[in-house]
Coordinates of C-alpha atoms in Angstrom, one line a residue:
X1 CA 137.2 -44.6 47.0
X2 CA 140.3 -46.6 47.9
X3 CA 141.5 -48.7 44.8
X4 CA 143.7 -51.0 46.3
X5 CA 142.9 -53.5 49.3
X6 CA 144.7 -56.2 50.9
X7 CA 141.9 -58.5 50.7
X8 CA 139.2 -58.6 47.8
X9 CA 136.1 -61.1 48.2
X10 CA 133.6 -62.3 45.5
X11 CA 130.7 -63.0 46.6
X12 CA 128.0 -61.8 49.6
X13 CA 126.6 -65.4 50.5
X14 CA 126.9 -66.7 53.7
X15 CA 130.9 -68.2 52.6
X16 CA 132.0 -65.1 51.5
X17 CA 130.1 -63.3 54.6
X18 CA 132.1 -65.4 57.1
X19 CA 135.7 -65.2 55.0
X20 CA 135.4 -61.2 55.6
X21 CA 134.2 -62.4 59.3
X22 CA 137.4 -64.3 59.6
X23 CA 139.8 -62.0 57.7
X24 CA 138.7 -59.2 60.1
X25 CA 138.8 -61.0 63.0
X26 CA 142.3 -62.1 62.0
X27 CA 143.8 -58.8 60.6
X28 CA 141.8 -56.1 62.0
X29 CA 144.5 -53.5 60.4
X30 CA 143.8 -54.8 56.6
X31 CA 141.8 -53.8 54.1
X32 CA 138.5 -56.1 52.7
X33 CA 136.5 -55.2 49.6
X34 CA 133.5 -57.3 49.5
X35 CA 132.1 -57.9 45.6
X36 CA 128.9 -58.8 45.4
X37 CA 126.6 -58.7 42.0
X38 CA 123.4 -58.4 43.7
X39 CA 122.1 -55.3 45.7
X40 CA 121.8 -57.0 49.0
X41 CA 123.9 -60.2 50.5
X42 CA 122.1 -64.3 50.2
X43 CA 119.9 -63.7 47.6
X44 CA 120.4 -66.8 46.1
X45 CA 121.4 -70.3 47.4
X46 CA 122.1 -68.7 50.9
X47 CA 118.8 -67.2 51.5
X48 CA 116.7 -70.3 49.5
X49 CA 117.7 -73.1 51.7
X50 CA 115.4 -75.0 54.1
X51 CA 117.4 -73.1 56.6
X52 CA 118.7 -76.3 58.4
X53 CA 121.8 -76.1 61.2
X54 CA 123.0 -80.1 59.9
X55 CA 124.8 -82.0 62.5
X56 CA 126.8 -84.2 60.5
X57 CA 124.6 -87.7 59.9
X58 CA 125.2 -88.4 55.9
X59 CA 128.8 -87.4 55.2
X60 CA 131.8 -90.1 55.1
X61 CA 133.5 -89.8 58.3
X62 CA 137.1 -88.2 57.8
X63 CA 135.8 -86.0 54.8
X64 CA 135.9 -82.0 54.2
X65 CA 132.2 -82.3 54.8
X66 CA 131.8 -84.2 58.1
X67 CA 134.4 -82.0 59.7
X68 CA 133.2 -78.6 58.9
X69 CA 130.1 -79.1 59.2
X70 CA 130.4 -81.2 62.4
X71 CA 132.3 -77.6 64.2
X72 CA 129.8 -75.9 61.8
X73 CA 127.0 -77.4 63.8
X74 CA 128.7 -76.0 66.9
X75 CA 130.0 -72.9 65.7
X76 CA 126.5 -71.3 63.7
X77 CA 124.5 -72.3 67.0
X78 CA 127.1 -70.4 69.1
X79 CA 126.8 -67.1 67.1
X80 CA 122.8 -67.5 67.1
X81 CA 123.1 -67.4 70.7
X82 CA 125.5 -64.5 71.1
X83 CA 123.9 -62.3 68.6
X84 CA 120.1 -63.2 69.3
X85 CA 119.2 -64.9 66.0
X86 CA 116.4 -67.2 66.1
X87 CA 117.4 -70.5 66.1
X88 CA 115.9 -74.0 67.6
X89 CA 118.2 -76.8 68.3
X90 CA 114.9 -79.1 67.5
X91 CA 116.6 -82.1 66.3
X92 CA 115.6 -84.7 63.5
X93 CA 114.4 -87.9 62.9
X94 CA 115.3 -89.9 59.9
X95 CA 112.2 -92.2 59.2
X96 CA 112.9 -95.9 57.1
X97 CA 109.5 -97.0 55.5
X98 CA 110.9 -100.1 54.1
X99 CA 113.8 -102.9 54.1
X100 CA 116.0 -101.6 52.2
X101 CA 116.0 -98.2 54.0
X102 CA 116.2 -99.9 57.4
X103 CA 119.7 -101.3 56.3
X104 CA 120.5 -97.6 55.2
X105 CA 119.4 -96.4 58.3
X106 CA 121.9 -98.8 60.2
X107 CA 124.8 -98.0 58.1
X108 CA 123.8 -93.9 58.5
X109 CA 123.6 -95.0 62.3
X110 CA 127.3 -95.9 62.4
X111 CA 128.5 -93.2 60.2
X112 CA 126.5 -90.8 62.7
X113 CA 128.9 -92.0 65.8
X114 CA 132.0 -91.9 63.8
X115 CA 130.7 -88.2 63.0
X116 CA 131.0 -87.9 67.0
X117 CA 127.2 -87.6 67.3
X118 CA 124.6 -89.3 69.5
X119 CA 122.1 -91.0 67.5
X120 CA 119.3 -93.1 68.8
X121 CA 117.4 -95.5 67.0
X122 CA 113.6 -95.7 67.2
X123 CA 111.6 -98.3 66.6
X124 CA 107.7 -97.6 64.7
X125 CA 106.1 -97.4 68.5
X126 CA 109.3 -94.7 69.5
X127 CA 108.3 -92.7 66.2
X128 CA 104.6 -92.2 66.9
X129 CA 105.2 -91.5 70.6
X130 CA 107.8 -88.6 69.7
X131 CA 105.7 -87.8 66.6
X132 CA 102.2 -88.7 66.7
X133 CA 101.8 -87.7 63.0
X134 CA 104.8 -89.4 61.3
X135 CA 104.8 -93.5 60.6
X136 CA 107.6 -95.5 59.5
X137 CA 108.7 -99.1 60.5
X138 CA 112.2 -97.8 62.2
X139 CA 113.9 -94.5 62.6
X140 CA 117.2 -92.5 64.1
X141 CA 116.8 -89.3 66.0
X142 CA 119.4 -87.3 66.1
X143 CA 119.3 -84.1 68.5
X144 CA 121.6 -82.1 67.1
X145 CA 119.9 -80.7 64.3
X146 CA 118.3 -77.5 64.4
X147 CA 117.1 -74.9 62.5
X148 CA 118.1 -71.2 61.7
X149 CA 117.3 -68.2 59.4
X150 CA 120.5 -67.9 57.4
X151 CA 120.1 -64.6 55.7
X152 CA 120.3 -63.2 59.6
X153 CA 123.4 -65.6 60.3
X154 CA 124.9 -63.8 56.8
X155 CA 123.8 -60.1 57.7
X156 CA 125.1 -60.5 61.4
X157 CA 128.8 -61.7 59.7
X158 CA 128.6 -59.2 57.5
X159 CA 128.0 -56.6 60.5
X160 CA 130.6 -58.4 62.6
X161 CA 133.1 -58.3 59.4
X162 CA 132.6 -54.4 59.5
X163 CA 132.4 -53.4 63.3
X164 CA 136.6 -54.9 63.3
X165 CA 138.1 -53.9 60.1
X166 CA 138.1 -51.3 57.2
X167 CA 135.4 -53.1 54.8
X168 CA 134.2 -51.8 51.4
X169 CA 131.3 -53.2 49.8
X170 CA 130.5 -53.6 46.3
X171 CA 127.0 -54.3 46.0
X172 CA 125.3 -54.5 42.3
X173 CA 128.7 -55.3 41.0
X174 CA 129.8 -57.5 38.3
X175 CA 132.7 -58.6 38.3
X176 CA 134.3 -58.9 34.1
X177 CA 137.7 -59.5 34.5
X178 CA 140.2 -61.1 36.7
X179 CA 143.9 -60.4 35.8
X180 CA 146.6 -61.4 37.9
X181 CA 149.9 -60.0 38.4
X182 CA 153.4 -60.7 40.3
X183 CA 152.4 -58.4 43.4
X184 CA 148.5 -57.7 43.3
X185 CA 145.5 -59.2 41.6
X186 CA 143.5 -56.9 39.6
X187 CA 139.7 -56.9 38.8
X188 CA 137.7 -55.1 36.2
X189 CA 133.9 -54.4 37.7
X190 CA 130.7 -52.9 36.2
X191 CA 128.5 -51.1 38.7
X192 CA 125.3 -49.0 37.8
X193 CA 126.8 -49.1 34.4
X194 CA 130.3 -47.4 35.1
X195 CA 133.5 -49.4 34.7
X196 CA 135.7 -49.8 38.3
X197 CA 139.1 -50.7 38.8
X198 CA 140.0 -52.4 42.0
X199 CA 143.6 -54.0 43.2
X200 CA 143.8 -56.5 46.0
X201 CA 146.8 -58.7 47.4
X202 CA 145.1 -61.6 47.5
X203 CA 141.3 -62.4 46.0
X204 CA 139.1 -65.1 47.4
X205 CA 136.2 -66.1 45.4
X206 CA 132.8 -67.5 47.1
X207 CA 131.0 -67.4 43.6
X208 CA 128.5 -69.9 44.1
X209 CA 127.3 -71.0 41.0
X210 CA 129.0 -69.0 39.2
X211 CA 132.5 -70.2 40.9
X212 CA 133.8 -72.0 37.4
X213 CA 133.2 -69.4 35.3
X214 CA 135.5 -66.8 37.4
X215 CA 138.0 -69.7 37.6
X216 CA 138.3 -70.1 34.4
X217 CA 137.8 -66.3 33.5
X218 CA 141.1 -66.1 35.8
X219 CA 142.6 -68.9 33.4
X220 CA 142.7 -71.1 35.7
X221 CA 142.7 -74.8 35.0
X222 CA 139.0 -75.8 35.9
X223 CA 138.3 -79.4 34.9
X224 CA 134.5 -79.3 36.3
X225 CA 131.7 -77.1 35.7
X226 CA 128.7 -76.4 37.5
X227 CA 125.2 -77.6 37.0
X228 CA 122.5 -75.9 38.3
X229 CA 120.0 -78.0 40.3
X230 CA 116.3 -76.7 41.3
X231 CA 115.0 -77.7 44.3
X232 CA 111.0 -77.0 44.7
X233 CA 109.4 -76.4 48.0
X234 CA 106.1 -75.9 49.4
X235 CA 104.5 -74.5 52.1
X236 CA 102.1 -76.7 54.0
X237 CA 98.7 -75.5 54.8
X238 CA 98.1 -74.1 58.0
X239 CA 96.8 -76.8 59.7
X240 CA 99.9 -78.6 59.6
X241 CA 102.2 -76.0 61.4
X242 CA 102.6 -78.0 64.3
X243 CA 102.9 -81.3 62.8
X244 CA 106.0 -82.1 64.0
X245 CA 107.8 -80.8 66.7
X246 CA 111.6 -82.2 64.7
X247 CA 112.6 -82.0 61.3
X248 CA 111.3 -85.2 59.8
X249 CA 113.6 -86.6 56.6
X250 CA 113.5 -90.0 54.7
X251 CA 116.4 -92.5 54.6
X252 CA 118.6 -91.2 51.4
X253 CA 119.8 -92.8 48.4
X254 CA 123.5 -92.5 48.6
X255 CA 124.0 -93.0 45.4
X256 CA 122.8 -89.8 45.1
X257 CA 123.9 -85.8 46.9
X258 CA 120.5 -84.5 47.8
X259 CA 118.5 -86.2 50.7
X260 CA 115.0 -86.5 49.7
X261 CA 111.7 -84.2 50.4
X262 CA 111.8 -83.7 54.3
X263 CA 109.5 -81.9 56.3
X264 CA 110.9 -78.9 57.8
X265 CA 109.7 -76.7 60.1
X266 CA 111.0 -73.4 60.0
X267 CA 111.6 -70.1 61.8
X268 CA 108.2 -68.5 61.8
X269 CA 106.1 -71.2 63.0
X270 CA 104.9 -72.8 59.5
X271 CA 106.3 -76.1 58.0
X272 CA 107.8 -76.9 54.4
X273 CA 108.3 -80.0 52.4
X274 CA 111.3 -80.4 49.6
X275 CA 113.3 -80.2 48.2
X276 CA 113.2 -82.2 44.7
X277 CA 116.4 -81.9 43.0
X278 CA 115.4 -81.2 39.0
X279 CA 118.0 -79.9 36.4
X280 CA 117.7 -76.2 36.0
X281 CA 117.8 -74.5 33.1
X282 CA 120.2 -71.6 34.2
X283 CA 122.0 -70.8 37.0
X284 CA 118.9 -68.4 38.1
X285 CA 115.9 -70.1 36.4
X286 CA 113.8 -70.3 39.6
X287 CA 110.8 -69.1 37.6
X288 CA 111.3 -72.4 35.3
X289 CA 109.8 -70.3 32.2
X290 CA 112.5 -68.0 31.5
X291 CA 114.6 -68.8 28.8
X292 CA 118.0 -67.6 28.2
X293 CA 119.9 -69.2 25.2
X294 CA 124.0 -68.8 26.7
X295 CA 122.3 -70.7 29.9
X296 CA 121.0 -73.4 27.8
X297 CA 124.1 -73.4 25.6
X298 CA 126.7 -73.5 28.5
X299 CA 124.4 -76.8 29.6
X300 CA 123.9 -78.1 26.4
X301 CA 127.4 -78.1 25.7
X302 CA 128.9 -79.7 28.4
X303 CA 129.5 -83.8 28.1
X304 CA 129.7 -84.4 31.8
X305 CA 126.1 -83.7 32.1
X306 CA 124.8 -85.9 29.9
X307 CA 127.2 -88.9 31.0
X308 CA 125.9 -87.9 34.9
X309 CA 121.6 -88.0 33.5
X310 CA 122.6 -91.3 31.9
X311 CA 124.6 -92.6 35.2
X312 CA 121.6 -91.4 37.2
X313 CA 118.5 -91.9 34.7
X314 CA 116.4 -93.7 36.8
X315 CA 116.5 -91.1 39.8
X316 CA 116.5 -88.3 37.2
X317 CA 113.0 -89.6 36.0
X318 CA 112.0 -89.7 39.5
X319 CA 113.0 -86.6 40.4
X320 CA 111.5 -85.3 37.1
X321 CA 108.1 -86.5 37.8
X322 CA 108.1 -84.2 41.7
X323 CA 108.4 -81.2 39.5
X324 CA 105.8 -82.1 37.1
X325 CA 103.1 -84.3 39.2
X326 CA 102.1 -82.5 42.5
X327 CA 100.4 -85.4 43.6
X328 CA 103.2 -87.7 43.2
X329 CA 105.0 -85.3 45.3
X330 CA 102.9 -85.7 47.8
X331 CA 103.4 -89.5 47.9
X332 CA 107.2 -88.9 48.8
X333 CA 105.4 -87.3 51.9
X334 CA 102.9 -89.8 52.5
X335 CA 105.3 -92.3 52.9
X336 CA 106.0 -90.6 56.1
X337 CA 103.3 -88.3 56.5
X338 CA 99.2 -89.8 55.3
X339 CA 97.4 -86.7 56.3
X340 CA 98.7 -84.7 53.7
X341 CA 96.8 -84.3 50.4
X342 CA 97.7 -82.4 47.1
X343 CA 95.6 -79.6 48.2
X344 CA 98.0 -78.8 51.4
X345 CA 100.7 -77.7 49.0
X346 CA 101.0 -73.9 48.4
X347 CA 104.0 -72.0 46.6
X348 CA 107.2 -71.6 48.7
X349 CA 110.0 -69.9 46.5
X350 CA 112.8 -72.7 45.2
X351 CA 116.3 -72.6 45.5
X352 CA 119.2 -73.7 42.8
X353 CA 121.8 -75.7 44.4
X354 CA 125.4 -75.4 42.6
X355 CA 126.7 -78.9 42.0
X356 CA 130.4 -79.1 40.6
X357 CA 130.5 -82.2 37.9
X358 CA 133.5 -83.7 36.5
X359 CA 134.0 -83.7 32.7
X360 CA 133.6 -87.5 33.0
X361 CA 129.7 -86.9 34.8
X362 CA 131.4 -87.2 38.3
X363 CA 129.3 -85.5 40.8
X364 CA 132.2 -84.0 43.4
X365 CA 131.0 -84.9 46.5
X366 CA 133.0 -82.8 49.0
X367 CA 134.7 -79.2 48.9
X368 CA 136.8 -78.2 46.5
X369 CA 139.5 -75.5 46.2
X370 CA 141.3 -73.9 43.3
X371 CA 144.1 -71.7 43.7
X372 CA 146.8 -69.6 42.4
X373 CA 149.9 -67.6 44.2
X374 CA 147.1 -64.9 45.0
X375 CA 144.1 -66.3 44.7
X376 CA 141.9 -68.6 46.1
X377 CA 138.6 -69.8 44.5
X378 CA 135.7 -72.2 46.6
X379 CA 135.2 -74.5 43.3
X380 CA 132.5 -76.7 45.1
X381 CA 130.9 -76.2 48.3
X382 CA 128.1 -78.6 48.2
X383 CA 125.5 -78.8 51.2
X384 CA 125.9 -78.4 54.4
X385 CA 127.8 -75.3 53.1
X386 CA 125.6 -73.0 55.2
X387 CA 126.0 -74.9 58.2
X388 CA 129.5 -75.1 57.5
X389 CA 130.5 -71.6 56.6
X390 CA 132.5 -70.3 59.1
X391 CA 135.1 -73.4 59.9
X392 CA 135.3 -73.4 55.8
X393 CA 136.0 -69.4 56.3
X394 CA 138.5 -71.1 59.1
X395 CA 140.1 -73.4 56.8
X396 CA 140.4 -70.8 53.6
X397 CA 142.4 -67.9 55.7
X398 CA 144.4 -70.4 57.7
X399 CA 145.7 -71.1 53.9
X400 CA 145.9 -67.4 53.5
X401 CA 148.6 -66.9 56.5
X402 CA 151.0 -70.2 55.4

């Protein structure tokens, strides 16, 4: 086994599938060592998503996030079509069901042309002709949304990754130490229980939730940590598998990061509503009933999340009472949606979202990167990271070759 590459990656999720895309694509002749602590690449926040292609409606024009996902939108849909991964440019259709939202709705109009998309506005009769089973009093459909499977979009990097250049990967491998030196970086793994010693040249981490704590394992300054947030689904009964032919989504709050339960249907032909966004208690706790004290403790001892619940208490409560009230749930969806009832609901498995929050209880809205002479570590890559992979990947080893 080779211990020294020129490139070492952390992390098998779509990111970290798409640097080792772009790296080989690059520099065919160098080396790539792929680390991944799981046995198999997106387990987690790749592979639990609604599986949404975004097109760019909700993020602040000029921003990390409208630009990469804006080519993101482009450049996922242009892979699912070279490589045969199912995919449906279906569009969506954001649905105000009062006032207040309408006025959101216009400003998310705007911010949707300045985002160099092609938004139409609906009125309620538009909605029920396009959708016969959604009401609201206005609504924008935007027709570049679609829909994908993103564990295929990560395995067909992956596979694209290795077809051009040497790549070794590291699979059930934790990574324990990161020491860097004046001409390599060196990193101290465990894998089925045996201790391995790997070199790079340069080390790019796509750690996910787990990106601060290998920033700061580094030593690193890292003034942010991140907070684990669980996002609950369900699968709606069978009946409602063709209830929309677009994704369906409520106007946001944008106040807050996450975007409201939305109706989503989904490669396979069934249809999924969520997600809530509820405080997790580890950076794994999908089960919600397993406890593990250094999770709770790294939460429990961290100011910025207690200033951020406080900032956002009423929302918190709100999104509090999703998780523990099915049927209130099921009003969020009513709003939009009257034929569903409580009994519709069945499990779909939940995802944890990795949001980076200031020691002040700042959420960081957009991308954030942390770096060092030969080292560069994706501190935040908050939704539409999927969507956005591969111009981020773009971005990361165009920083790589200044």
């Amino acid at each position: 086994m080779r211990a020294h590459y020129d490139f070492v990656i952390i992390g098998a999720g779509i990111v970290g599938a798409a640097v080792a895309r772009e790296l080989a694509l690059q520099y065919p002749n160098k080396t790539i060592a792929l680390v991944e602590k799981e046995t198999q690449p997106a387990q987690h926040q790749t592979g639990r998503n609604s599986g949404v292609i975004h097109a760019g409606v909700y993020y602040a024009p000029g921003s990390l996030k409208a630009r990469f996902c804006r080519e993101g939108l482009d450049a996922t849909t242009e892979l699912c079509k070279k490589n045969a991964i199912d995919f449906e440019q279906c569009g969506k259709i954001v649905v105000a069901t009062n006032r207040q939202e309408e006025a959101r709705l216009a400003d998310l109009f705007e911010r949707c042309k300045l985002n160099d998309l092609d938004p139409e506005m609906l009125t309620a009769e538009q909605i029920r002709r396009k959708e016969p089973n959604i009401s609201g009093q206005a609504g924008m459909w935007v027709k570049q949304t679609g829909i994908t499977d993103f564990k295929q979009v990560t395995n067909c990097l992956l596979q694209e990754a290795a077809a051009r250049a040497n790549v070794s990967f590291f699979y059930a491998a934790q990574v324990k130490s990161i020491d860097e030196n004046a001409d390599h970086i060196a990193l101290t793994l465990t894998q089925n229980g045996d201790a391995i010693r790997i070199k790079g040249d340069y080390l790019i981490s796509c750690a996910g939730v787990y990106a601060d704590e290998l920033i700061r394992q580094q030593g690193l300054p890292c003034d942010f940590k991140i907070v684990p947030f669980k996002g609950e689904y369900y699968r709606l009964h069978k009946r409602f598998d063709n209830v929309s032919q677009r994704l369906i989504y409520p106007v946001p709050d944008p106040a807050m990061p996450f975007l409201g339960v939305h109706l989503t249907k989904m490669i396979g032909g069934f249809t999924t509503v969520g997600p809530n966004a509820v405080l997790a208690t580890g950076r794994e706790a999908y089960d919600g009933v397993t406890l593990k004290p250094a999770e709770l403790w790294r939460l429990a001892s961290f100011p910025g999340l207690y200033k951020l619940l406080w900032q956002f208490k009423s929302s918190v409560l709100s999104e509090l009472k999703t998780s523990l009230s099915k049927q209130y749930y099921v009003e969020q969806i009513q709003r939009y949606c009257a034929d569903v009832r409580e009994k519709d609901l069945y499990y779909y498995r939940p995802g944890i979202r990795a949001q980076a929050v200031s020691l002040r209880g700042e959420l960081l809205h957009d991308f954030k990167f942390i770096s060092s002479s030969r080292s560069l570590h994706v501190g935040n890559a908050p939704s539409p990271a999927a969507t956005s992979a591969i111009p981020i990947a773009k971005s990361i080893v165009s920083q790589l070759s200044t």
